[in-house]
PDB file of C-alpha atoms and ligand atoms in Angstrom:
ATOM      1  CA  MET A   1    -196.025 -32.192 -16.894  1.00  0.00           C
ATOM      2  CA  ASP A   2    -196.434 -35.891 -17.442  1.00  0.00           C
ATOM      3  CA  SER A   3    -195.439 -37.211 -14.083  1.00  0.00           C
ATOM      4  CA  TRP A   4    -194.603 -35.845 -10.691  1.00  0.00           C
ATOM      5  CA  PHE A   5    -191.000 -36.953 -10.989  1.00  0.00           C
ATOM      6  CA  GLU A   6    -190.507 -35.405 -14.366  1.00  0.00           C
ATOM      7  CA  MET A   7    -191.963 -32.255 -12.961  1.00  0.00           C
ATOM      8  CA  ILE A   8    -189.553 -32.290 -10.041  1.00  0.00           C
ATOM      9  CA  SER A   9    -186.488 -32.871 -12.170  1.00  0.00           C
ATOM     10  CA  GLY A  10    -187.672 -30.191 -14.555  1.00  0.00           C
ATOM     11  CA  ALA A  11    -188.281 -27.844 -11.687  1.00  0.00           C
ATOM     12  CA  LYS A  12    -184.714 -28.279 -10.496  1.00  0.00           C
ATOM     13  CA  LYS A  13    -183.452 -27.029 -13.816  1.00  0.00           C
ATOM     14  CA  ILE A  14    -185.898 -24.172 -13.789  1.00  0.00           C
ATOM     15  CA  MET A  15    -184.812 -23.153 -10.317  1.00  0.00           C
ATOM     16  CA  GLU A  16    -181.377 -22.503 -11.684  1.00  0.00           C
ATOM     17  CA  LYS A  17    -182.890 -20.000 -14.065  1.00  0.00           C
ATOM     18  CA  TYR A  18    -185.574 -18.348 -11.965  1.00  0.00           C
ATOM     19  CA  SER A  19    -185.223 -17.119  -8.453  1.00  0.00           C
ATOM     20  CA  VAL A  20    -187.336 -18.900  -5.905  1.00  0.00           C
ATOM     21  CA  TRP A  21    -187.739 -17.645  -2.374  1.00  0.00           C
ATOM     22  CA  THR A  22    -189.010 -19.063   0.836  1.00  0.00           C
ATOM     23  CA  CYS A  23    -189.910 -17.362   4.074  1.00  0.00           C
ATOM     24  CA  GLY A  24    -187.586 -18.026   6.975  1.00  0.00           C
ATOM     25  CA  TYR A  25    -190.467 -18.010   9.428  1.00  0.00           C
ATOM     26  CA  CYS A  26    -193.324 -19.802   7.687  1.00  0.00           C
ATOM     27  CA  PRO A  27    -193.732 -22.245   4.748  1.00  0.00           C
ATOM     28  CA  GLU A  28    -194.665 -19.620   2.164  1.00  0.00           C
ATOM     29  CA  VAL A  29    -192.801 -19.827  -1.128  1.00  0.00           C
ATOM     30  CA  GLN A  30    -192.490 -17.202  -3.828  1.00  0.00           C
ATOM     31  CA  VAL A  31    -191.475 -17.671  -7.458  1.00  0.00           C
ATOM     32  CA  GLY A  32    -189.952 -14.645  -9.114  1.00  0.00           C
ATOM     33  CA  PRO A  33    -187.714 -11.723  -8.312  1.00  0.00           C
ATOM     34  CA  LYS A  34    -187.752 -10.620  -4.667  1.00  0.00           C
ATOM     35  CA  GLY A  35    -190.446 -11.708  -2.275  1.00  0.00           C
ATOM     36  CA  HIS A  36    -193.947 -10.365  -2.630  1.00  0.00           C
ATOM     37  CA  LYS A  37    -195.238  -7.790  -0.189  1.00  0.00           C
ATOM     38  CA  VAL A  38    -198.480  -9.461   0.771  1.00  0.00           C
ATOM     39  CA  ARG A  39    -198.452  -9.384   4.552  1.00  0.00           C
ATOM     40  CA  MET A  40    -199.613 -12.832   5.430  1.00  0.00           C
ATOM     41  CA  CYS A  41    -196.738 -14.233   7.440  1.00  0.00           C
ATOM     42  CA  LYS A  42    -198.167 -16.366  10.212  1.00  0.00           C
ATOM     43  CA  ALA A  43    -194.974 -16.616  12.225  1.00  0.00           C
ATOM     44  CA  SER A  44    -195.980 -15.662  15.744  1.00  0.00           C
ATOM     45  CA  LYS A  45    -192.491 -14.675  16.813  1.00  0.00           C
ATOM     46  CA  HIS A  46    -192.253 -12.124  14.103  1.00  0.00           C
ATOM     47  CA  GLN A  47    -195.087  -9.730  14.649  1.00  0.00           C
ATOM     48  CA  SER A  48    -192.656  -6.860  14.515  1.00  0.00           C
ATOM     49  CA  ARG A  49    -192.410  -7.470  10.786  1.00  0.00           C
ATOM     50  CA  ASN A  50    -196.086  -6.629  10.476  1.00  0.00           C
ATOM     51  CA  GLY A  51    -196.810  -9.761   8.495  1.00  0.00           C
ATOM     52  CA  LEU A  52    -194.039  -9.236   5.967  1.00  0.00           C
ATOM     53  CA  HIS A  53    -192.222 -12.449   5.119  1.00  0.00           C
ATOM     54  CA  ALA A  54    -188.511 -12.870   5.669  1.00  0.00           C
ATOM     55  CA  TRP A  55    -187.449 -13.996   2.213  1.00  0.00           C
ATOM     56  CA  GLN A  56    -184.443 -16.177   1.591  1.00  0.00           C
ATOM     57  CA  GLU A  57    -183.402 -18.360  -1.300  1.00  0.00           C
ATOM     58  CA  ALA A  58    -185.422 -21.546  -1.508  1.00  0.00           C
ATOM     59  CA  THR A  59    -184.233 -25.082  -2.052  1.00  0.00           C
ATOM     60  CA  MET A  60    -186.032 -27.876  -3.848  1.00  0.00           C
ATOM     61  CA  ASP A  61    -187.379 -29.116  -0.524  1.00  0.00           C
ATOM     62  CA  ASP A  62    -189.354 -25.928  -0.139  1.00  0.00           C
ATOM     63  CA  LEU A  63    -191.136 -26.590  -3.424  1.00  0.00           C
ATOM     64  CA  VAL A  64    -192.209 -30.204  -3.173  1.00  0.00           C
ATOM     65  CA  GLY A  65    -194.371 -29.817  -0.090  1.00  0.00           C
ATOM     66  CA  PRO A  66    -198.025 -28.840  -0.272  1.00  0.00           C
ATOM     67  CA  ASN A  67    -196.956 -25.279  -0.777  1.00  0.00           C
ATOM     68  CA  TYR A  68    -199.247 -22.873  -2.547  1.00  0.00           C
ATOM     69  CA  VAL A  69    -197.716 -19.711  -3.902  1.00  0.00           C
ATOM     70  CA  TRP A  70    -199.230 -16.533  -5.262  1.00  0.00           C
ATOM     71  CA  HIS A  71    -199.506 -16.748  -9.006  1.00  0.00           C
ATOM     72  CA  VAL A  72    -197.374 -14.043 -10.613  1.00  0.00           C
ATOM     73  CA  ARG A  73    -198.554 -13.285 -14.126  1.00  0.00           C
ATOM     74  CA  ASP A  74    -195.464 -11.439 -15.247  1.00  0.00           C
ATOM     75  CA  LEU A  75    -192.114 -11.723 -13.516  1.00  0.00           C
ATOM     76  CA  ASN A  76    -191.144  -8.331 -14.864  1.00  0.00           C
ATOM     77  CA  GLU A  77    -193.940  -6.558 -13.056  1.00  0.00           C
ATOM     78  CA  PRO A  78    -193.404  -5.039  -9.611  1.00  0.00           C
ATOM     79  CA  ALA A  79    -193.725  -7.374  -6.640  1.00  0.00           C
ATOM     80  CA  LEU A  80    -197.212  -8.289  -5.539  1.00  0.00           C
ATOM     81  CA  ASP A  81    -198.877  -5.591  -3.475  1.00  0.00           C
ATOM     82  CA  ASN A  82    -200.645  -6.194  -0.206  1.00  0.00           C
ATOM     83  CA  ASN A  83    -203.511  -3.930  -1.237  1.00  0.00           C
ATOM     84  CA  LEU A  84    -204.258  -6.025  -4.295  1.00  0.00           C
ATOM     85  CA  LYS A  85    -204.065  -9.450  -2.704  1.00  0.00           C
ATOM     86  CA  ARG A  86    -207.723 -10.256  -3.340  1.00  0.00           C
ATOM     87  CA  TYR A  87    -206.984 -10.156  -7.060  1.00  0.00           C
ATOM     88  CA  TYR A  88    -204.172 -12.636  -6.893  1.00  0.00           C
ATOM     89  CA  GLY A  89    -204.589 -16.322  -7.496  1.00  0.00           C
ATOM     90  CA  LYS A  90    -202.568 -19.149  -6.069  1.00  0.00           C
ATOM     91  CA  ALA A  91    -200.967 -22.269  -7.459  1.00  0.00           C
ATOM     92  CA  PRO A  92    -198.849 -25.102  -6.109  1.00  0.00           C
ATOM     93  CA  ALA A  93    -195.241 -23.959  -6.059  1.00  0.00           C
ATOM     94  CA  VAL A  94    -194.102 -26.512  -8.608  1.00  0.00           C
ATOM     95  CA  VAL A  95    -196.932 -25.659 -10.995  1.00  0.00           C
ATOM     96  CA  GLU A  96    -196.175 -21.972 -10.726  1.00  0.00           C
ATOM     97  CA  LEU A  97    -192.546 -22.640 -11.508  1.00  0.00           C
ATOM     98  CA  CYS A  98    -193.372 -24.727 -14.565  1.00  0.00           C
ATOM     99  CA  VAL A  99    -195.815 -22.122 -15.852  1.00  0.00           C
ATOM    100  CA  HIS A 100    -193.119 -19.479 -15.741  1.00  0.00           C
ATOM    101  CA  ALA A 101    -190.887 -21.821 -17.673  1.00  0.00           C
ATOM    102  CA  GLY A 102    -193.499 -21.953 -20.408  1.00  0.00           C
ATOM    103  CA  ALA A 103    -195.649 -24.940 -19.478  1.00  0.00           C
ATOM    104  CA  PRO A 104    -199.395 -24.568 -20.082  1.00  0.00           C
ATOM    105  CA  VAL A 105    -201.529 -24.026 -17.002  1.00  0.00           C
ATOM    106  CA  PRO A 106    -203.242 -27.307 -16.057  1.00  0.00           C
ATOM    107  CA  ASP A 107    -207.017 -26.950 -16.400  1.00  0.00           C
ATOM    108  CA  GLN A 108    -207.681 -27.767 -12.778  1.00  0.00           C
ATOM    109  CA  TYR A 109    -205.613 -24.791 -11.669  1.00  0.00           C
ATOM    110  CA  ARG A 110    -206.899 -22.151 -14.055  1.00  0.00           C
ATOM    111  CA  SER A 111    -209.586 -20.779 -11.774  1.00  0.00           C
ATOM    112  CA  MET A 112    -207.407 -21.157  -8.705  1.00  0.00           C
ATOM    113  CA  MET A 113    -204.802 -18.970 -10.324  1.00  0.00           C
ATOM    114  CA  ARG A 114    -207.496 -16.428 -11.207  1.00  0.00           C
ATOM    115  CA  LEU A 115    -206.496 -16.199 -14.810  1.00  0.00           C
ATOM    116  CA  ASP A 116    -209.884 -14.610 -15.453  1.00  0.00           C
ATOM    117  CA  VAL A 117    -209.284 -11.786 -12.980  1.00  0.00           C
ATOM    118  CA  VAL A 118    -207.497  -8.647 -14.069  1.00  0.00           C
ATOM    119  CA  PRO A 119    -205.939  -6.554 -11.298  1.00  0.00           C
ATOM    120  CA  PRO A 120    -206.872  -2.854 -11.575  1.00  0.00           C
ATOM    121  CA  GLU A 121    -203.343  -1.793 -12.386  1.00  0.00           C
ATOM    122  CA  CYS A 122    -203.016  -4.197 -15.266  1.00  0.00           C
ATOM    123  CA  ASP A 123    -205.878  -2.986 -17.436  1.00  0.00           C
ATOM    124  CA  GLU A 124    -204.121  -3.483 -20.696  1.00  0.00           C
ATOM    125  CA  PHE A 125    -202.482  -6.728 -19.681  1.00  0.00           C
ATOM    126  CA  ASP A 126    -203.198  -9.365 -22.291  1.00  0.00           C
ATOM    127  CA  LEU A 127    -204.540 -12.513 -20.771  1.00  0.00           C
ATOM    128  CA  VAL A 128    -202.736 -15.407 -22.330  1.00  0.00           C
ATOM    129  CA  ALA A 129    -205.575 -17.864 -22.303  1.00  0.00           C
TER     130      ALA A 129
HETATM  131 ZN1  LIG B   1    -193.588 -15.851   6.291  1.00  0.00          ZN
END
């Protein structure tokens, strides 16, 4: 990730390979299959959804803003669970995307993404550190 623009052009390619979702009611973005189930949607009109986001396919514009996404360690694991949200870290959407494409996690984001925290259900998960 040398420059912001390289990162953006790289992210466009990655988006073709990974699914990226955005909420139709708030700016939250999710990288990975399906939207997570952490009930943090702030959209006031949508209280009937109980905080669940309304996921739809994201565009590049959804990624380049100051959007922070939940860091998903393994895209093959089940979607993030609301009950475990305190174990999840966050990362800027573009960084999260690049990490899933194989880029190393930038040092300044390591603690933010909680790479040192192991969720209870992932006891034998190998931290790639
Ligand atoms: Zn939302």
